[in-house]
Amino acid sequence: MDRDGASPPLRVTDALGMSASSSTQRRGECVVLESEVGGDFVVISHSSVSSEARVVRVCGATGRLLVGSVSGVDVFGSVDDACDALRARGYAREVVRGAAALGYATLGDIACVLVAKKVHVAATLPTGDEVLQVRESVWVKIPLRNVCAALSREERANAQSLFEFSVDGTHFYCETFDVSRPFPYGNAKSGFNSPDREGGWDAG
């Protein structure tokens, strides 16, 4: 209460249990590792909204993503714990480390992961959620052993054009709020018929 006995207005960030300060938010992490022999790849991802780091394996033949749920094998407490365990199993080469995996695609005999290496806080929403801008990204190309799916010369040229297309400075994302939907629907659970009341600044 203030000196007049009235309670101070409740801030949106307080109501949601968040802090508007960008420095207090934990960031996501992503690491791609390659095995010493066989050319097998794994992607370790840890979102800022999760308490676990998950290991996603890339099938070396088809490019299919394989996800398990065994603690100590597929799920770890941190990215560093996952890296230590996987290095002990032969995944010795760290291909790239960044903030997030932005996309994945299988193109014939190539699988590719787009990793945001460096990000910058472009905006902080009134709820405290951070909108991140990709400053530096890289495509990780994974050769597949499925020779039946080889790309033609034209398809390979098209794939190279995709790899050369830069999202640096032009791609934005948020790990804790769906910024692809019109505000204030990012946290709504019932679609567009039920907007988030925290976003109704002019509501009585």
Short mmCIF file of C-alpha atoms in Angstrom, two decimals:
data_model
loop_
_atom_site.label_atom_id
_atom_site.label_comp_id
_atom_site.label_asym_id
_atom_site.label_seq_id
_atom_site.Cartn_x
_atom_site.Cartn_y
_atom_site.Cartn_z
CA MET A 1 0.00 0.00 0.00
CA ASP A 2 0.99 3.62 -0.42
CA ARG A 3 0.88 6.33 2.23
CA ASP A 4 -2.82 7.00 1.53
CA GLY A 5 -3.72 3.39 2.28
CA ALA A 6 -4.47 2.49 -1.35
CA SER A 7 -2.89 -0.49 -3.03
CA PRO A 8 -0.60 0.37 -5.94
CA PRO A 9 -1.83 -0.68 -9.40
CA LEU A 10 -0.95 -4.26 -10.31
CA ARG A 11 1.49 -4.40 -13.20
CA VAL A 12 0.98 -6.93 -15.96
CA THR A 13 4.44 -8.38 -15.40
CA ASP A 14 3.68 -8.89 -11.70
CA ALA A 15 0.40 -10.65 -12.46
CA LEU A 16 2.15 -13.08 -14.77
CA GLY A 17 5.03 -13.70 -12.40
CA MET A 18 7.47 -12.21 -14.89
CA SER A 19 10.06 -9.49 -14.85
CA ALA A 20 10.10 -6.82 -17.52
CA SER A 21 13.88 -6.76 -17.32
CA SER A 22 15.43 -8.61 -20.25
CA SER A 23 18.54 -9.38 -18.25
CA THR A 24 16.68 -11.83 -15.97
CA GLN A 25 15.37 -14.11 -18.71
CA ARG A 26 17.20 -17.31 -19.44
CA ARG A 27 17.99 -17.83 -23.12
CA GLY A 28 17.62 -20.97 -25.17
CA GLU A 29 20.61 -22.97 -26.43
CA CYS A 30 21.28 -25.23 -29.38
CA VAL A 31 24.33 -27.39 -30.17
CA VAL A 32 24.98 -29.65 -33.15
CA LEU A 33 27.47 -32.50 -32.61
CA GLU A 34 29.00 -34.93 -35.10
CA SER A 35 30.37 -38.38 -34.30
CA GLU A 36 34.02 -39.22 -34.85
CA VAL A 37 33.15 -42.14 -37.12
CA GLY A 38 30.13 -42.74 -39.32
CA GLY A 39 29.16 -39.10 -39.77
CA ASP A 40 26.18 -39.29 -37.37
CA PHE A 41 24.71 -36.00 -36.12
CA VAL A 42 22.67 -34.97 -33.09
CA VAL A 43 20.98 -31.68 -32.25
CA ILE A 44 20.80 -30.68 -28.58
CA SER A 45 18.12 -28.12 -27.87
CA HIS A 46 17.21 -26.36 -24.64
CA SER A 47 14.32 -23.89 -24.78
CA SER A 48 14.09 -21.08 -22.26
CA VAL A 49 10.65 -22.36 -21.20
CA SER A 50 11.87 -25.90 -20.51
CA SER A 51 13.85 -27.30 -17.59
CA GLU A 52 15.35 -30.02 -19.80
CA ALA A 53 17.77 -30.24 -22.69
CA ARG A 54 16.62 -32.70 -25.34
CA VAL A 55 18.71 -34.70 -27.79
CA VAL A 56 17.35 -35.07 -31.33
CA ARG A 57 19.14 -37.62 -33.52
CA VAL A 58 19.29 -37.31 -37.29
CA CYS A 59 18.88 -40.60 -39.14
CA GLY A 60 21.95 -40.84 -41.35
CA ALA A 61 20.05 -42.60 -44.13
CA THR A 62 16.72 -40.77 -44.42
CA GLY A 63 17.21 -37.57 -42.44
CA ARG A 64 14.30 -38.44 -40.19
CA LEU A 65 14.45 -36.81 -36.75
CA LEU A 66 14.50 -39.33 -33.91
CA VAL A 67 13.32 -38.16 -30.48
CA GLY A 68 13.40 -40.28 -27.31
CA SER A 69 12.46 -39.71 -23.69
CA VAL A 70 15.03 -41.69 -21.69
CA SER A 71 16.72 -39.64 -18.99
CA GLY A 72 20.49 -39.62 -19.38
CA VAL A 73 20.20 -40.69 -23.01
CA ASP A 74 17.69 -38.34 -24.65
CA VAL A 75 16.92 -35.90 -21.83
CA PHE A 76 19.41 -34.00 -19.66
CA GLY A 77 19.38 -31.21 -17.11
CA SER A 78 21.45 -28.88 -19.27
CA VAL A 79 23.08 -28.61 -22.68
CA ASP A 80 26.53 -29.03 -21.12
CA ASP A 81 25.46 -32.25 -19.40
CA ALA A 82 24.15 -33.56 -22.72
CA CYS A 83 27.36 -32.60 -24.53
CA ASP A 84 29.52 -34.35 -21.92
CA ALA A 85 27.49 -37.55 -22.16
CA LEU A 86 27.45 -37.56 -25.95
CA ARG A 87 31.18 -36.83 -26.24
CA ALA A 88 31.78 -39.90 -24.09
CA ARG A 89 29.80 -41.84 -26.69
CA GLY A 90 31.89 -40.63 -29.61
CA TYR A 91 30.21 -37.36 -30.61
CA ALA A 92 33.46 -35.46 -30.28
CA ARG A 93 33.09 -32.70 -32.88
CA GLU A 94 31.05 -29.62 -32.03
CA VAL A 95 29.78 -28.33 -35.37
CA VAL A 96 28.02 -25.21 -34.12
CA ARG A 97 26.67 -23.70 -30.92
CA GLY A 98 23.95 -21.08 -30.90
CA ALA A 99 20.71 -19.81 -29.42
CA ALA A 100 18.11 -21.85 -31.31
CA ALA A 101 17.39 -24.17 -34.19
CA LEU A 102 15.21 -22.13 -36.53
CA GLY A 103 14.38 -24.80 -39.08
CA TYR A 104 15.10 -28.21 -40.51
CA ALA A 105 14.66 -29.71 -43.95
CA THR A 106 15.60 -32.84 -45.90
CA LEU A 107 16.52 -32.11 -49.50
CA GLY A 108 17.28 -35.33 -51.34
CA ASP A 109 20.57 -36.65 -50.01
CA ILE A 110 21.14 -33.66 -47.72
CA ALA A 111 19.59 -32.79 -44.36
CA CYS A 112 20.06 -29.23 -43.18
CA VAL A 113 19.56 -27.40 -39.90
CA LEU A 114 19.33 -23.62 -39.68
CA VAL A 115 20.89 -22.45 -36.40
CA ALA A 116 20.74 -18.94 -34.96
CA LYS A 117 24.29 -18.39 -33.68
CA LYS A 118 23.84 -14.87 -32.33
CA VAL A 119 20.63 -13.11 -31.34
CA HIS A 120 19.75 -9.70 -30.00
CA VAL A 121 16.77 -8.50 -27.94
CA ALA A 122 14.84 -6.39 -30.44
CA ALA A 123 11.86 -5.66 -28.19
CA THR A 124 10.45 -6.49 -24.78
CA LEU A 125 6.68 -6.88 -24.63
CA PRO A 126 4.70 -5.41 -21.70
CA THR A 127 4.45 -8.97 -20.35
CA GLY A 128 8.24 -9.20 -20.13
CA ASP A 129 8.55 -11.58 -23.09
CA GLU A 130 11.59 -10.91 -25.26
CA VAL A 131 11.38 -10.71 -29.05
CA LEU A 132 14.75 -11.78 -30.42
CA GLN A 133 16.33 -10.71 -33.68
CA VAL A 134 18.70 -13.10 -35.44
CA ARG A 135 22.05 -11.39 -35.91
CA GLU A 136 24.05 -14.34 -37.26
CA SER A 137 22.90 -17.72 -38.55
CA VAL A 138 24.36 -20.73 -40.30
CA TRP A 139 23.08 -23.73 -42.25
CA VAL A 140 24.52 -27.06 -41.07
CA LYS A 141 24.50 -29.48 -44.01
CA ILE A 142 24.33 -33.17 -43.15
CA PRO A 143 25.10 -35.66 -45.95
CA LEU A 144 22.73 -38.63 -46.00
CA ARG A 145 23.56 -42.17 -47.02
CA ASN A 146 20.37 -42.62 -49.06
CA VAL A 147 21.86 -42.59 -52.56
CA CYS A 148 18.43 -43.16 -54.13
CA ALA A 149 17.44 -39.62 -53.16
CA ALA A 150 20.27 -37.75 -54.86
CA LEU A 151 19.45 -34.27 -56.11
CA SER A 152 19.58 -33.34 -59.76
CA ARG A 153 21.88 -30.52 -60.84
CA GLU A 154 18.95 -28.08 -60.95
CA GLU A 155 17.66 -29.18 -57.54
CA ARG A 156 21.12 -28.85 -56.05
CA ALA A 157 21.38 -25.32 -57.45
CA ASN A 158 18.01 -24.48 -55.88
CA ALA A 159 19.17 -25.89 -52.55
CA GLN A 160 22.33 -23.78 -52.74
CA SER A 161 20.16 -20.71 -53.31
CA LEU A 162 18.29 -21.55 -50.10
CA PHE A 163 21.55 -21.84 -48.16
CA GLU A 164 22.73 -18.49 -49.50
CA PHE A 165 19.50 -16.70 -48.51
CA SER A 166 20.26 -14.79 -45.32
CA VAL A 167 17.82 -14.33 -42.45
CA ASP A 168 20.32 -12.27 -40.48
CA GLY A 169 18.69 -9.07 -39.30
CA THR A 170 15.32 -9.97 -40.84
CA HIS A 171 14.09 -12.91 -38.75
CA PHE A 172 12.47 -12.42 -35.34
CA TYR A 173 11.16 -14.95 -32.84
CA CYS A 174 10.04 -15.25 -29.24
CA GLU A 175 10.39 -18.39 -27.13
CA THR A 176 7.71 -17.47 -24.58
CA PHE A 177 5.01 -15.69 -26.63
CA ASP A 178 3.47 -16.54 -30.01
CA VAL A 179 4.37 -13.37 -31.92
CA SER A 180 3.09 -14.90 -35.17
CA ARG A 181 -0.48 -14.25 -33.99
CA PRO A 182 -2.13 -10.83 -33.63
CA PHE A 183 -1.50 -9.36 -30.20
CA PRO A 184 -3.04 -10.08 -27.65
CA TYR A 185 -3.72 -13.65 -28.79
CA GLY A 186 -0.25 -15.07 -28.21
CA ASN A 187 -1.09 -16.67 -24.88
CA ALA A 188 -4.77 -17.42 -25.56
CA LYS A 189 -5.83 -21.04 -25.18
CA SER A 190 -9.20 -20.77 -26.96
CA GLY A 191 -8.24 -19.28 -30.31
CA PHE A 192 -9.29 -15.87 -31.55
CA ASN A 193 -12.56 -15.98 -29.60
CA SER A 194 -10.73 -15.68 -26.30
CA PRO A 195 -8.02 -12.99 -26.30
CA ASP A 196 -5.56 -12.67 -23.45
CA ARG A 197 -7.07 -10.09 -21.06
CA GLU A 198 -3.56 -9.00 -20.11
CA GLY A 199 -3.35 -7.54 -23.61
CA GLY A 200 -6.50 -5.46 -23.28
CA TRP A 201 -4.90 -2.25 -22.08
CA ASP A 202 -8.10 -0.26 -22.64
CA ALA A 203 -10.35 -2.76 -20.82
CA GLY A 204 -12.27 -1.43 -17.87
#
